Amino acid sequence: MATGQSRIEPYRTKSFSRESSLSSSLSLSRSLPHLIDNDVDGESVSEAGDIGDRSLRRRHSAGRSSRLSADDLIEQGTLDTSRQEQDVLHDLRAFNTDFVVKPLPENITPSPLPTKSLLSPPEEIDRGKEEEYVLPKSLEYISCLIHLAVFGIFGAITRYLLQKLFGPTGARVTSDGSILYLDLPSNMVGSFLMGWFGVVFKADIARVSEFVAIGLSTGYLGSLTTFSGWNQKMLDLSADGQWVFAVLGFLLGLFLTSYSIILGVETAKGFKWLLHRRASSEEKNPCLKVNTFQSHIVSLTLMLVLLVALLTASSILLVKEFDKGTSEAQLWLGCLVAAPGVWLRWFLARLNGRGLGKDGQHLRWVPFGTLIANVAAACVMAALATLKKSVNTRTCNTVASSIQFGLLGCLSTVSTLMAEFNAMRESDYPWRAYAYASFTIAVSFAIGTVIYSVPVWTVGFS
């Protein structure tokens, strides 16, 4: 009896010490309000729009282990630690290690009951049986790039059609010399749809295929909307001396697009509630999921064929229209250069929620990836506008306008900006939404004025 007691006692002592260490670590983590209240909230709102290829790394991290450890949190970027917080994580790692590796004492008999089925709900058990096959990283990147290119081209084509539908040749609602700029309808429609497919239903689409979710939100909706085109139209107004219209154009555009995503989110929530209510009264039907190697390859092949078809058709139509210098020529050349703009924005999105400084703890609420994409696209678009006025030839206008429409229009985005704006507005710090939007607009307009408006005023381009 004494021998058995001596065997059990060291095990209890060490376990209790680990539990005490964990309790002290957790109490220490509770004493870090800046991590809980500020950093976590800031990181979540800055990642509301897009996180780029970090989503692929999180898939691989989740695929390696179903148990969420402190190491997973660091690798996934959900926990950036300072020196004090690293001590907490070391205790967590040690506790997890001892808890998993430590064998049971000899005189303790394992329970014959299926404890996993008792502790885990049926949904988790069924989910465990249908684990998604995770592609190798190289194939995942290729699949993402192809999906982004296809959806980005469709987004650019939709933007062009909306310009024609509401522009001077269509309904005559928008025009170049008005605060109702040509890209306002596409920015409003894209922001509204972002509320549906980029906020409310994004997780549901990702359960079917995460590549489709990325292509739809980042590729299609990001390319359907354009911040650089919006900024350039206001620069045109200011260069003509219509400063009041330029300011009103920014205010009206921000108001309409922000309420478009709010309307999209609210209507999508109502529709989702109706779907859940109907599903609760009927038997749920299994949905199609791309979660096997064969289904991934089939999806990748279909998207690749579609991409080749789009590029081939755009090239053929460009050859017919290029010498004419029409808007159709700008459209088809823009489709050929749209994919690099979407890819660059997707890669820049990895900076969202990362913050500044060595530990990344400063300004984590700022989506630096989206900010850099929008400001850079607006500046390059202003430079191309200056080039068109200085050269003023048909070929130069066609090529420069195509790059503005395709590459820069897809590099910049309003839908993602509005998703981040709406998340900040609903957070504990709503002032951040207006500070972020105002800073993006002010910096883009100020640099664009130096690049475009000042040469127009000094040289006197017609």
Tab-separated table of C-alpha atoms in Angstrom:
chain	number	residue	atom	x	y	z
A	1	MET	CA	0.000	0.000	0.000
A	2	ALA	CA	2.810	2.362	0.870
A	3	THR	CA	4.597	1.456	-2.332
A	4	GLY	CA	1.520	2.259	-4.415
A	5	GLN	CA	1.093	5.507	-2.566
A	6	SER	CA	4.712	6.469	-3.219
A	7	ARG	CA	4.245	5.753	-6.911
A	8	ILE	CA	1.210	7.951	-7.185
A	9	GLU	CA	2.473	10.833	-5.061
A	10	PRO	CA	5.257	12.091	-7.366
A	11	TYR	CA	2.852	12.023	-10.279
A	12	ARG	CA	0.337	14.092	-8.328
A	13	THR	CA	2.987	16.529	-7.168
A	14	LYS	CA	4.336	17.180	-10.623
A	15	SER	CA	0.874	17.463	-12.131
A	16	PHE	CA	-0.171	19.877	-9.429
A	17	SER	CA	2.937	21.985	-9.993
A	18	ARG	CA	2.179	22.136	-13.681
A	19	GLU	CA	-1.412	23.092	-12.975
A	20	SER	CA	-0.209	25.783	-10.602
A	21	SER	CA	2.175	27.059	-13.248
A	22	LEU	CA	-0.608	27.101	-15.791
A	23	SER	CA	-2.906	28.924	-13.381
A	24	SER	CA	-0.277	31.553	-12.701
A	25	SER	CA	0.382	31.849	-16.416
A	26	LEU	CA	-3.276	32.311	-17.168
A	27	SER	CA	-3.587	34.883	-14.412
A	28	LEU	CA	-0.607	36.700	-15.914
A	29	SER	CA	-2.224	36.629	-19.345
A	30	ARG	CA	-5.353	38.153	-17.851
A	31	SER	CA	-3.215	41.017	-16.585
A	32	LEU	CA	-2.322	41.985	-20.168
A	33	PRO	CA	-5.385	43.999	-21.210
A	34	HIS	CA	-3.631	45.504	-24.197
A	35	LEU	CA	-3.307	42.014	-25.726
A	36	ILE	CA	-6.958	41.137	-25.217
A	37	ASP	CA	-8.721	44.449	-25.737
A	38	ASN	CA	-6.517	46.235	-28.221
A	39	ASP	CA	-4.357	43.816	-30.196
A	40	VAL	CA	-6.909	41.054	-30.656
A	41	ASP	CA	-9.652	43.487	-31.607
A	42	GLY	CA	-7.315	45.430	-33.882
A	43	GLU	CA	-6.021	42.333	-35.633
A	44	SER	CA	-9.508	40.957	-36.219
A	45	VAL	CA	-10.864	44.127	-37.804
A	46	SER	CA	-7.777	44.625	-39.981
A	47	GLU	CA	-8.148	41.055	-41.264
A	48	ALA	CA	-11.866	41.423	-41.989
A	49	GLY	CA	-11.290	41.962	-45.691
A	50	ASP	CA	-8.426	39.671	-46.636
A	51	ILE	CA	-5.284	38.038	-45.231
A	52	GLY	CA	-3.742	36.879	-48.507
A	53	ASP	CA	-1.662	33.712	-48.591
A	54	ARG	CA	-1.623	33.491	-44.788
A	55	SER	CA	-4.907	31.623	-45.090
A	56	LEU	CA	-3.032	28.801	-46.847
A	57	ARG	CA	-0.474	28.592	-44.047
A	58	ARG	CA	-3.285	28.363	-41.521
A	59	ARG	CA	-4.803	25.474	-43.485
A	60	HIS	CA	-1.510	23.577	-43.314
A	61	SER	CA	-1.104	24.373	-39.626
A	62	ALA	CA	-4.591	23.071	-38.944
A	63	GLY	CA	-3.935	19.996	-41.053
A	64	ARG	CA	-0.839	18.997	-39.079
A	65	SER	CA	-2.610	18.806	-35.755
A	66	SER	CA	-6.190	18.922	-34.577
A	67	ARG	CA	-5.047	20.076	-31.135
A	68	LEU	CA	-4.585	23.834	-30.933
A	69	SER	CA	-1.377	24.501	-29.060
A	70	ALA	CA	0.548	27.643	-28.251
A	71	ASP	CA	2.967	26.913	-31.081
A	72	ASP	CA	0.054	26.808	-33.546
A	73	LEU	CA	-1.134	30.185	-32.312
A	74	ILE	CA	2.250	31.736	-32.946
A	75	GLU	CA	2.621	30.164	-36.403
A	76	GLN	CA	-0.884	31.130	-37.457
A	77	GLY	CA	-0.297	34.716	-36.416
A	78	THR	CA	-3.155	34.774	-33.900
A	79	LEU	CA	-0.782	35.399	-31.005
A	80	ASP	CA	2.244	37.668	-31.280
A	81	THR	CA	4.064	37.732	-27.996
A	82	SER	CA	6.361	40.026	-26.129
A	83	ARG	CA	8.912	38.695	-23.648
A	84	GLN	CA	6.366	38.515	-20.830
A	85	GLU	CA	3.835	36.734	-22.997
A	86	GLN	CA	6.448	34.261	-24.220
A	87	ASP	CA	6.929	33.102	-20.617
A	88	VAL	CA	3.218	32.351	-20.500
A	89	LEU	CA	3.466	30.314	-23.691
A	90	HIS	CA	6.484	28.368	-22.424
A	91	ASP	CA	4.413	27.265	-19.443
A	92	LEU	CA	1.552	26.346	-21.775
A	93	ARG	CA	3.880	24.271	-23.964
A	94	ALA	CA	5.343	22.514	-20.954
A	95	PHE	CA	1.898	21.790	-19.539
A	96	ASN	CA	0.687	20.423	-22.875
A	97	THR	CA	3.806	18.273	-23.237
A	98	ASP	CA	3.534	16.724	-19.802
A	99	PHE	CA	-0.167	16.302	-20.136
A	100	VAL	CA	0.127	14.420	-23.434
A	101	VAL	CA	3.368	12.479	-22.979
A	102	LYS	CA	3.203	11.606	-19.250
A	103	PRO	CA	2.074	7.961	-18.872
A	104	LEU	CA	-0.554	6.981	-16.384
A	105	PRO	CA	0.543	5.332	-13.108
A	106	GLU	CA	0.612	1.559	-13.167
A	107	ASN	CA	-2.230	1.095	-10.726
A	108	ILE	CA	-4.613	3.303	-12.683
A	109	THR	CA	-6.725	1.345	-15.162
A	110	PRO	CA	-7.857	3.134	-18.321
A	111	SER	CA	-11.577	3.573	-18.654
A	112	PRO	CA	-13.227	1.032	-20.987
A	113	LEU	CA	-15.844	3.614	-22.014
A	114	PRO	CA	-15.488	5.458	-25.355
A	115	THR	CA	-14.596	8.754	-23.706
A	116	LYS	CA	-13.930	10.503	-27.012
A	117	SER	CA	-17.487	9.913	-28.156
A	118	LEU	CA	-18.792	10.978	-24.752
A	119	LEU	CA	-16.807	14.208	-24.631
A	120	SER	CA	-17.095	15.158	-28.304
A	121	PRO	CA	-20.439	16.162	-29.803
A	122	PRO	CA	-21.727	14.180	-32.789
A	123	GLU	CA	-21.006	17.067	-35.134
A	124	GLU	CA	-17.292	16.961	-34.319
A	125	ILE	CA	-17.169	13.183	-34.754
A	126	ASP	CA	-18.793	13.404	-38.183
A	127	ARG	CA	-16.535	16.279	-39.099
A	128	GLY	CA	-13.523	14.231	-38.142
A	129	LYS	CA	-14.561	11.477	-40.543
A	130	GLU	CA	-14.667	13.962	-43.424
A	131	GLU	CA	-11.294	15.605	-43.027
A	132	GLU	CA	-10.427	17.776	-45.983
A	133	TYR	CA	-7.448	16.769	-48.070
A	134	VAL	CA	-4.849	19.531	-47.937
A	135	LEU	CA	-2.943	19.989	-51.176
A	136	PRO	CA	0.808	20.557	-51.203
A	137	LYS	CA	1.722	24.213	-50.856
A	138	SER	CA	2.872	24.549	-54.448
A	139	LEU	CA	-0.426	23.225	-55.817
A	140	GLU	CA	-2.390	25.382	-53.380
A	141	TYR	CA	-0.594	28.505	-54.574
A	142	ILE	CA	-1.154	27.571	-58.207
A	143	SER	CA	-4.838	26.895	-57.566
A	144	CYS	CA	-5.249	30.205	-55.722
A	145	LEU	CA	-3.520	32.183	-58.468
A	146	ILE	CA	-5.666	30.584	-61.182
A	147	HIS	CA	-8.896	31.189	-59.250
A	148	LEU	CA	-7.889	34.793	-58.562
A	149	ALA	CA	-7.066	35.392	-62.236
A	150	VAL	CA	-10.342	33.952	-63.527
A	151	PHE	CA	-12.538	35.750	-61.006
A	152	GLY	CA	-10.503	38.944	-61.406
A	153	ILE	CA	-11.075	39.027	-65.162
A	154	PHE	CA	-14.802	38.484	-64.647
A	155	GLY	CA	-14.790	41.315	-62.100
A	156	ALA	CA	-13.107	43.693	-64.545
A	157	ILE	CA	-15.606	42.773	-67.293
A	158	THR	CA	-18.525	43.371	-64.913
A	159	ARG	CA	-17.084	46.766	-63.983
A	160	TYR	CA	-16.867	47.709	-67.659
A	161	LEU	CA	-20.474	46.625	-68.277
A	162	LEU	CA	-21.708	48.696	-65.334
A	163	GLN	CA	-19.810	51.699	-66.675
A	164	LYS	CA	-21.593	51.319	-70.003
A	165	LEU	CA	-24.980	50.653	-68.389
A	166	PHE	CA	-25.027	53.729	-66.160
A	167	GLY	CA	-22.643	55.931	-68.154
A	168	PRO	CA	-23.248	58.591	-70.835
A	169	THR	CA	-23.976	55.964	-73.507
A	170	GLY	CA	-26.489	54.146	-71.292
A	171	ALA	CA	-28.732	55.431	-68.534
A	172	ARG	CA	-26.693	58.700	-68.280
A	173	VAL	CA	-26.526	58.541	-64.496
A	174	THR	CA	-22.733	58.782	-64.249
A	175	SER	CA	-20.161	60.765	-66.203
A	176	ASP	CA	-16.525	61.883	-66.094
A	177	GLY	CA	-17.234	65.487	-65.079
A	178	SER	CA	-19.624	64.735	-62.227
A	179	ILE	CA	-19.440	63.691	-58.589
A	180	LEU	CA	-21.353	60.602	-59.785
A	181	TYR	CA	-18.193	59.153	-61.323
A	182	LEU	CA	-18.215	56.244	-63.766
A	183	ASP	CA	-17.111	53.580	-61.257
A	184	LEU	CA	-19.636	54.548	-58.557
A	185	PRO	CA	-22.234	51.883	-59.548
A	186	SER	CA	-19.623	49.101	-59.602
A	187	ASN	CA	-18.227	50.225	-56.237
A	188	MET	CA	-21.711	50.189	-54.722
A	189	VAL	CA	-22.658	46.822	-56.230
A	190	GLY	CA	-19.320	45.293	-55.224
A	191	SER	CA	-19.610	46.588	-51.655
A	192	PHE	CA	-23.154	45.237	-51.393
A	193	LEU	CA	-22.094	41.815	-52.645
A	194	MET	CA	-19.091	41.876	-50.315
A	195	GLY	CA	-21.569	42.023	-47.433
A	196	TRP	CA	-23.107	38.808	-48.784
A	197	PHE	CA	-20.211	36.709	-50.035
A	198	GLY	CA	-17.251	38.323	-48.293
A	199	VAL	CA	-18.710	38.697	-44.798
A	200	VAL	CA	-21.856	36.683	-44.022
A	201	PHE	CA	-21.589	33.689	-46.372
A	202	LYS	CA	-17.803	33.574	-46.806
A	203	ALA	CA	-17.351	30.812	-44.226
A	204	ASP	CA	-20.141	28.752	-45.812
A	205	ILE	CA	-18.559	29.081	-49.256
A	206	ALA	CA	-15.165	28.156	-47.799
A	207	ARG	CA	-16.634	24.901	-46.474
A	208	VAL	CA	-17.397	23.940	-50.066
A	209	SER	CA	-14.114	25.271	-51.493
A	210	GLU	CA	-11.778	27.778	-49.906
A	211	PHE	CA	-10.310	28.553	-53.314
A	212	VAL	CA	-13.739	29.619	-54.586
A	213	ALA	CA	-14.207	31.769	-51.477
A	214	ILE	CA	-10.862	33.488	-52.094
A	215	GLY	CA	-11.562	33.889	-55.793
A	216	LEU	CA	-15.032	35.310	-55.197
A	217	SER	CA	-14.174	37.821	-52.457
A	218	THR	CA	-10.595	38.799	-53.325
A	219	GLY	CA	-10.716	38.138	-57.063
A	220	TYR	CA	-14.198	39.026	-58.314
A	221	LEU	CA	-15.451	41.568	-55.759
A	222	GLY	CA	-12.017	43.123	-55.308
A	223	SER	CA	-11.696	43.645	-59.079
A	224	LEU	CA	-15.311	44.711	-59.559
A	225	THR	CA	-14.579	47.724	-57.357
A	226	THR	CA	-11.696	50.140	-57.819
A	227	PHE	CA	-10.292	52.810	-55.546
A	228	SER	CA	-7.733	54.152	-58.014
A	229	GLY	CA	-10.422	54.931	-60.605
A	230	TRP	CA	-12.447	56.776	-57.968
A	231	ASN	CA	-9.417	58.804	-56.864
A	232	GLN	CA	-8.453	59.667	-60.455
A	233	LYS	CA	-11.920	61.019	-61.289
A	234	MET	CA	-11.710	63.341	-58.282
A	235	LEU	CA	-8.238	64.424	-59.402
A	236	ASP	CA	-9.693	65.291	-62.805
A	237	LEU	CA	-12.275	67.500	-61.115
A	238	SER	CA	-9.714	69.250	-58.928
A	239	ALA	CA	-7.369	69.766	-61.881
A	240	ASP	CA	-10.239	71.594	-63.624
A	241	GLY	CA	-10.683	73.809	-60.567
A	242	GLN	CA	-13.820	72.057	-59.288
A	243	TRP	CA	-12.563	71.488	-55.758
A	244	VAL	CA	-16.018	71.471	-54.186
A	245	PHE	CA	-17.160	68.713	-56.527
A	246	ALA	CA	-13.998	66.723	-55.760
A	247	VAL	CA	-14.612	66.881	-52.006
A	248	LEU	CA	-18.301	66.081	-52.444
A	249	GLY	CA	-17.368	63.176	-54.711
A	250	PHE	CA	-15.234	61.621	-51.980
A	251	LEU	CA	-17.874	62.191	-49.298
A	252	LEU	CA	-20.723	60.892	-51.453
A	253	GLY	CA	-18.717	57.897	-52.634
A	254	LEU	CA	-17.727	56.958	-49.077
A	255	PHE	CA	-21.298	57.370	-47.848
A	256	LEU	CA	-22.883	55.277	-50.611
A	257	THR	CA	-20.336	52.451	-50.563
A	258	SER	CA	-20.310	52.186	-46.759
A	259	TYR	CA	-24.080	51.938	-46.621
A	260	SER	CA	-24.032	49.500	-49.521
A	261	ILE	CA	-22.015	46.995	-47.490
A	262	ILE	CA	-24.195	47.621	-44.431
A	263	LEU	CA	-27.271	46.862	-46.530
A	264	GLY	CA	-25.554	43.786	-47.930
A	265	VAL	CA	-24.647	42.461	-44.477
A	266	GLU	CA	-28.131	43.045	-43.046
A	267	THR	CA	-29.983	41.478	-45.978
A	268	ALA	CA	-27.583	38.532	-46.039
A	269	LYS	CA	-28.136	37.943	-42.322
A	270	GLY	CA	-31.888	37.936	-42.873
A	271	PHE	CA	-31.585	35.500	-45.774
A	272	LYS	CA	-29.276	33.252	-43.748
A	273	TRP	CA	-31.785	33.237	-40.890
A	274	LEU	CA	-34.475	32.088	-43.309
A	275	LEU	CA	-32.218	29.319	-44.598
A	276	HIS	CA	-31.464	28.098	-41.074
A	277	ARG	CA	-35.123	28.202	-40.155
A	278	ARG	CA	-36.037	26.158	-43.202
A	279	ALA	CA	-33.170	23.723	-42.644
A	280	SER	CA	-34.276	23.121	-39.042
A	281	SER	CA	-37.675	21.906	-40.233
A	282	GLU	CA	-36.354	19.763	-43.075
A	283	GLU	CA	-33.756	17.077	-43.368
A	284	LYS	CA	-30.370	18.525	-44.251
A	285	ASN	CA	-28.997	17.489	-47.617
A	286	PRO	CA	-25.249	17.017	-47.908
A	287	CYS	CA	-23.644	19.780	-49.961
A	288	LEU	CA	-20.970	19.309	-52.579
A	289	LYS	CA	-17.496	19.748	-51.113
A	290	VAL	CA	-14.132	19.969	-52.786
A	291	ASN	CA	-12.285	18.023	-50.092
A	292	THR	CA	-10.528	15.191	-51.915
A	293	PHE	CA	-7.464	15.080	-54.116
A	294	GLN	CA	-9.512	14.147	-57.187
A	295	SER	CA	-12.019	16.964	-56.669
A	296	HIS	CA	-9.186	19.466	-56.178
A	297	ILE	CA	-7.528	18.374	-59.422
A	298	VAL	CA	-10.820	18.508	-61.346
A	299	SER	CA	-11.565	21.994	-60.032
A	300	LEU	CA	-8.040	23.169	-60.805
A	301	THR	CA	-8.229	21.779	-64.359
A	302	LEU	CA	-11.583	23.413	-65.064
A	303	MET	CA	-10.382	26.792	-63.821
A	304	LEU	CA	-7.182	26.496	-65.856
A	305	VAL	CA	-9.152	25.742	-69.020
A	306	LEU	CA	-11.439	28.686	-68.304
A	307	LEU	CA	-8.461	30.990	-67.771
A	308	VAL	CA	-6.862	29.938	-71.052
A	309	ALA	CA	-10.177	30.491	-72.846
A	310	LEU	CA	-10.559	33.977	-71.377
A	311	LEU	CA	-7.016	35.009	-72.277
A	312	THR	CA	-7.329	33.578	-75.789
A	313	ALA	CA	-10.638	35.334	-76.447
A	314	SER	CA	-9.275	38.607	-75.072
A	315	SER	CA	-6.200	38.365	-77.306
A	316	ILE	CA	-8.264	37.690	-80.451
A	317	LEU	CA	-10.664	40.552	-79.739
A	318	LEU	CA	-7.774	42.880	-78.877
A	319	VAL	CA	-6.153	42.302	-82.250
A	320	LYS	CA	-9.397	43.341	-83.975
A	321	GLU	CA	-9.962	46.484	-81.895
A	322	PHE	CA	-6.475	47.759	-81.036
A	323	ASP	CA	-5.893	49.916	-84.114
A	324	LYS	CA	-9.288	51.557	-83.658
A	325	GLY	CA	-8.408	52.764	-80.154
A	326	THR	CA	-11.921	52.052	-78.878
A	327	SER	CA	-13.025	51.346	-75.329
A	328	GLU	CA	-13.389	47.685	-76.305
A	329	ALA	CA	-9.667	47.575	-77.080
A	330	GLN	CA	-8.965	48.988	-73.628
A	331	LEU	CA	-11.257	46.351	-72.123
A	332	TRP	CA	-9.593	43.357	-73.774
A	333	LEU	CA	-6.056	44.567	-73.104
A	334	GLY	CA	-7.145	45.333	-69.560
A	335	CYS	CA	-8.331	41.745	-69.173
A	336	LEU	CA	-4.910	40.500	-70.236
A	337	VAL	CA	-3.163	42.536	-67.510
A	338	ALA	CA	-5.843	42.149	-64.818
A	339	ALA	CA	-4.430	38.993	-63.227
A	340	PRO	CA	-1.109	40.531	-62.029
A	341	GLY	CA	-3.069	43.271	-60.254
A	342	VAL	CA	-5.193	40.728	-58.374
A	343	TRP	CA	-2.156	38.620	-57.491
A	344	LEU	CA	-0.204	41.605	-56.168
A	345	ARG	CA	-3.138	42.713	-53.993
A	346	TRP	CA	-3.531	39.164	-52.659
A	347	PHE	CA	0.138	38.963	-51.699
A	348	LEU	CA	0.035	42.414	-50.084
A	349	ALA	CA	-2.968	41.317	-48.006
A	350	ARG	CA	-0.623	39.207	-45.874
A	351	LEU	CA	0.384	42.501	-44.204
A	352	ASN	CA	-3.131	43.047	-42.833
A	353	GLY	CA	-3.123	42.698	-39.061
A	354	ARG	CA	0.646	42.381	-38.809
A	355	GLY	CA	1.373	45.782	-37.235
A	356	LEU	CA	4.654	47.663	-37.035
A	357	GLY	CA	7.787	47.211	-34.954
A	358	LYS	CA	9.870	44.199	-34.038
A	359	ASP	CA	7.053	42.489	-32.175
A	360	GLY	CA	4.356	43.824	-34.523
A	361	GLN	CA	2.384	45.321	-31.637
A	362	HIS	CA	1.983	48.836	-33.046
A	363	LEU	CA	-1.002	49.831	-35.221
A	364	ARG	CA	-2.176	46.256	-35.694
A	365	TRP	CA	-5.634	47.586	-36.474
A	366	VAL	CA	-4.404	49.180	-39.715
A	367	PRO	CA	-4.778	46.915	-42.812
A	368	PHE	CA	-1.414	47.898	-44.269
A	369	GLY	CA	-1.758	45.504	-47.206
A	370	THR	CA	-4.982	47.063	-48.477
A	371	LEU	CA	-3.675	50.544	-47.706
A	372	ILE	CA	-0.480	50.029	-49.725
A	373	ALA	CA	-2.379	48.491	-52.653
A	374	ASN	CA	-4.875	51.354	-52.878
A	375	VAL	CA	-2.367	54.180	-52.458
A	376	ALA	CA	0.177	52.638	-54.851
A	377	ALA	CA	-2.461	52.002	-57.539
A	378	ALA	CA	-3.812	55.551	-57.196
A	379	CYS	CA	-0.318	57.038	-57.577
A	380	VAL	CA	0.564	54.950	-60.638
A	381	MET	CA	-2.796	55.744	-62.200
A	382	ALA	CA	-2.141	59.473	-61.717
A	383	ALA	CA	1.271	59.068	-63.375
A	384	LEU	CA	-0.287	57.299	-66.369
A	385	ALA	CA	-2.910	60.036	-66.645
A	386	THR	CA	-0.112	62.595	-66.829
A	387	LEU	CA	1.647	60.475	-69.461
A	388	LYS	CA	-1.490	60.331	-71.594
A	389	LYS	CA	-1.831	64.105	-71.542
A	390	SER	CA	1.831	64.672	-72.364
A	391	VAL	CA	2.101	62.138	-75.233
A	392	ASN	CA	-1.513	62.268	-76.450
A	393	THR	CA	-1.409	59.571	-79.126
A	394	ARG	CA	-3.945	56.846	-79.844
A	395	THR	CA	-1.581	53.995	-79.039
A	396	CYS	CA	-0.380	55.610	-75.815
A	397	ASN	CA	-3.938	56.332	-74.707
A	398	THR	CA	-5.063	52.773	-75.441
A	399	VAL	CA	-2.158	51.105	-73.617
A	400	ALA	CA	-2.171	53.509	-70.645
A	401	SER	CA	-5.958	53.360	-70.257
A	402	SER	CA	-5.852	49.551	-70.415
A	403	ILE	CA	-3.273	49.414	-67.636
A	404	GLN	CA	-5.359	51.852	-65.606
A	405	PHE	CA	-8.508	49.819	-66.125
A	406	GLY	CA	-7.057	46.300	-65.805
A	407	LEU	CA	-3.881	46.212	-63.742
A	408	LEU	CA	-4.491	49.204	-61.465
A	409	GLY	CA	-8.250	48.773	-61.301
A	410	CYS	CA	-7.765	45.231	-60.009
A	411	LEU	CA	-4.856	46.172	-57.734
A	412	SER	CA	-6.972	48.712	-55.868
A	413	THR	CA	-10.286	47.825	-54.262
A	414	VAL	CA	-13.215	49.466	-52.537
A	415	SER	CA	-15.077	46.324	-51.470
A	416	THR	CA	-12.240	45.133	-49.231
A	417	LEU	CA	-11.787	48.676	-47.935
A	418	MET	CA	-15.474	48.760	-47.011
A	419	ALA	CA	-15.313	45.334	-45.338
A	420	GLU	CA	-12.507	46.625	-43.137
A	421	PHE	CA	-14.322	49.937	-42.612
A	422	ASN	CA	-17.491	48.143	-41.502
A	423	ALA	CA	-15.578	45.850	-39.132
A	424	MET	CA	-13.844	48.821	-37.525
A	425	ARG	CA	-17.121	50.714	-37.249
A	426	GLU	CA	-18.701	47.802	-35.359
A	427	SER	CA	-15.677	47.293	-33.079
A	428	ASP	CA	-14.962	48.889	-29.704
A	429	TYR	CA	-13.085	51.668	-31.503
A	430	PRO	CA	-15.412	52.984	-34.252
A	431	TRP	CA	-13.282	56.086	-34.788
A	432	ARG	CA	-10.674	53.865	-36.449
A	433	ALA	CA	-12.973	53.291	-39.426
A	434	TYR	CA	-13.145	56.989	-40.268
A	435	ALA	CA	-9.465	57.545	-39.540
A	436	TYR	CA	-8.486	54.665	-41.836
A	437	ALA	CA	-10.753	55.741	-44.710
A	438	SER	CA	-9.796	59.406	-44.368
A	439	PHE	CA	-6.091	58.611	-44.319
A	440	THR	CA	-6.368	56.414	-47.429
A	441	ILE	CA	-8.271	59.101	-49.337
A	442	ALA	CA	-6.134	62.027	-48.150
A	443	VAL	CA	-2.770	60.389	-48.911
A	444	SER	CA	-3.875	59.127	-52.330
A	445	PHE	CA	-5.369	62.465	-53.311
A	446	ALA	CA	-2.399	64.487	-52.039
A	447	ILE	CA	0.213	62.390	-53.866
A	448	GLY	CA	-2.001	62.272	-56.948
A	449	THR	CA	-2.251	66.059	-56.918
A	450	VAL	CA	1.540	66.342	-57.010
A	451	ILE	CA	1.873	63.745	-59.780
A	452	TYR	CA	-1.084	64.758	-61.945
A	453	SER	CA	-2.685	68.103	-61.081
A	454	VAL	CA	0.510	70.127	-60.652
A	455	PRO	CA	1.882	69.196	-64.129
A	456	VAL	CA	-1.537	69.978	-65.612
A	457	TRP	CA	-1.524	73.408	-63.999
A	458	THR	CA	2.089	74.250	-64.805
A	459	VAL	CA	2.373	72.849	-68.322
A	460	GLY	CA	-1.178	73.595	-69.327
A	461	PHE	CA	-2.188	70.279	-70.901
A	462	SER	CA	-5.451	70.428	-72.743
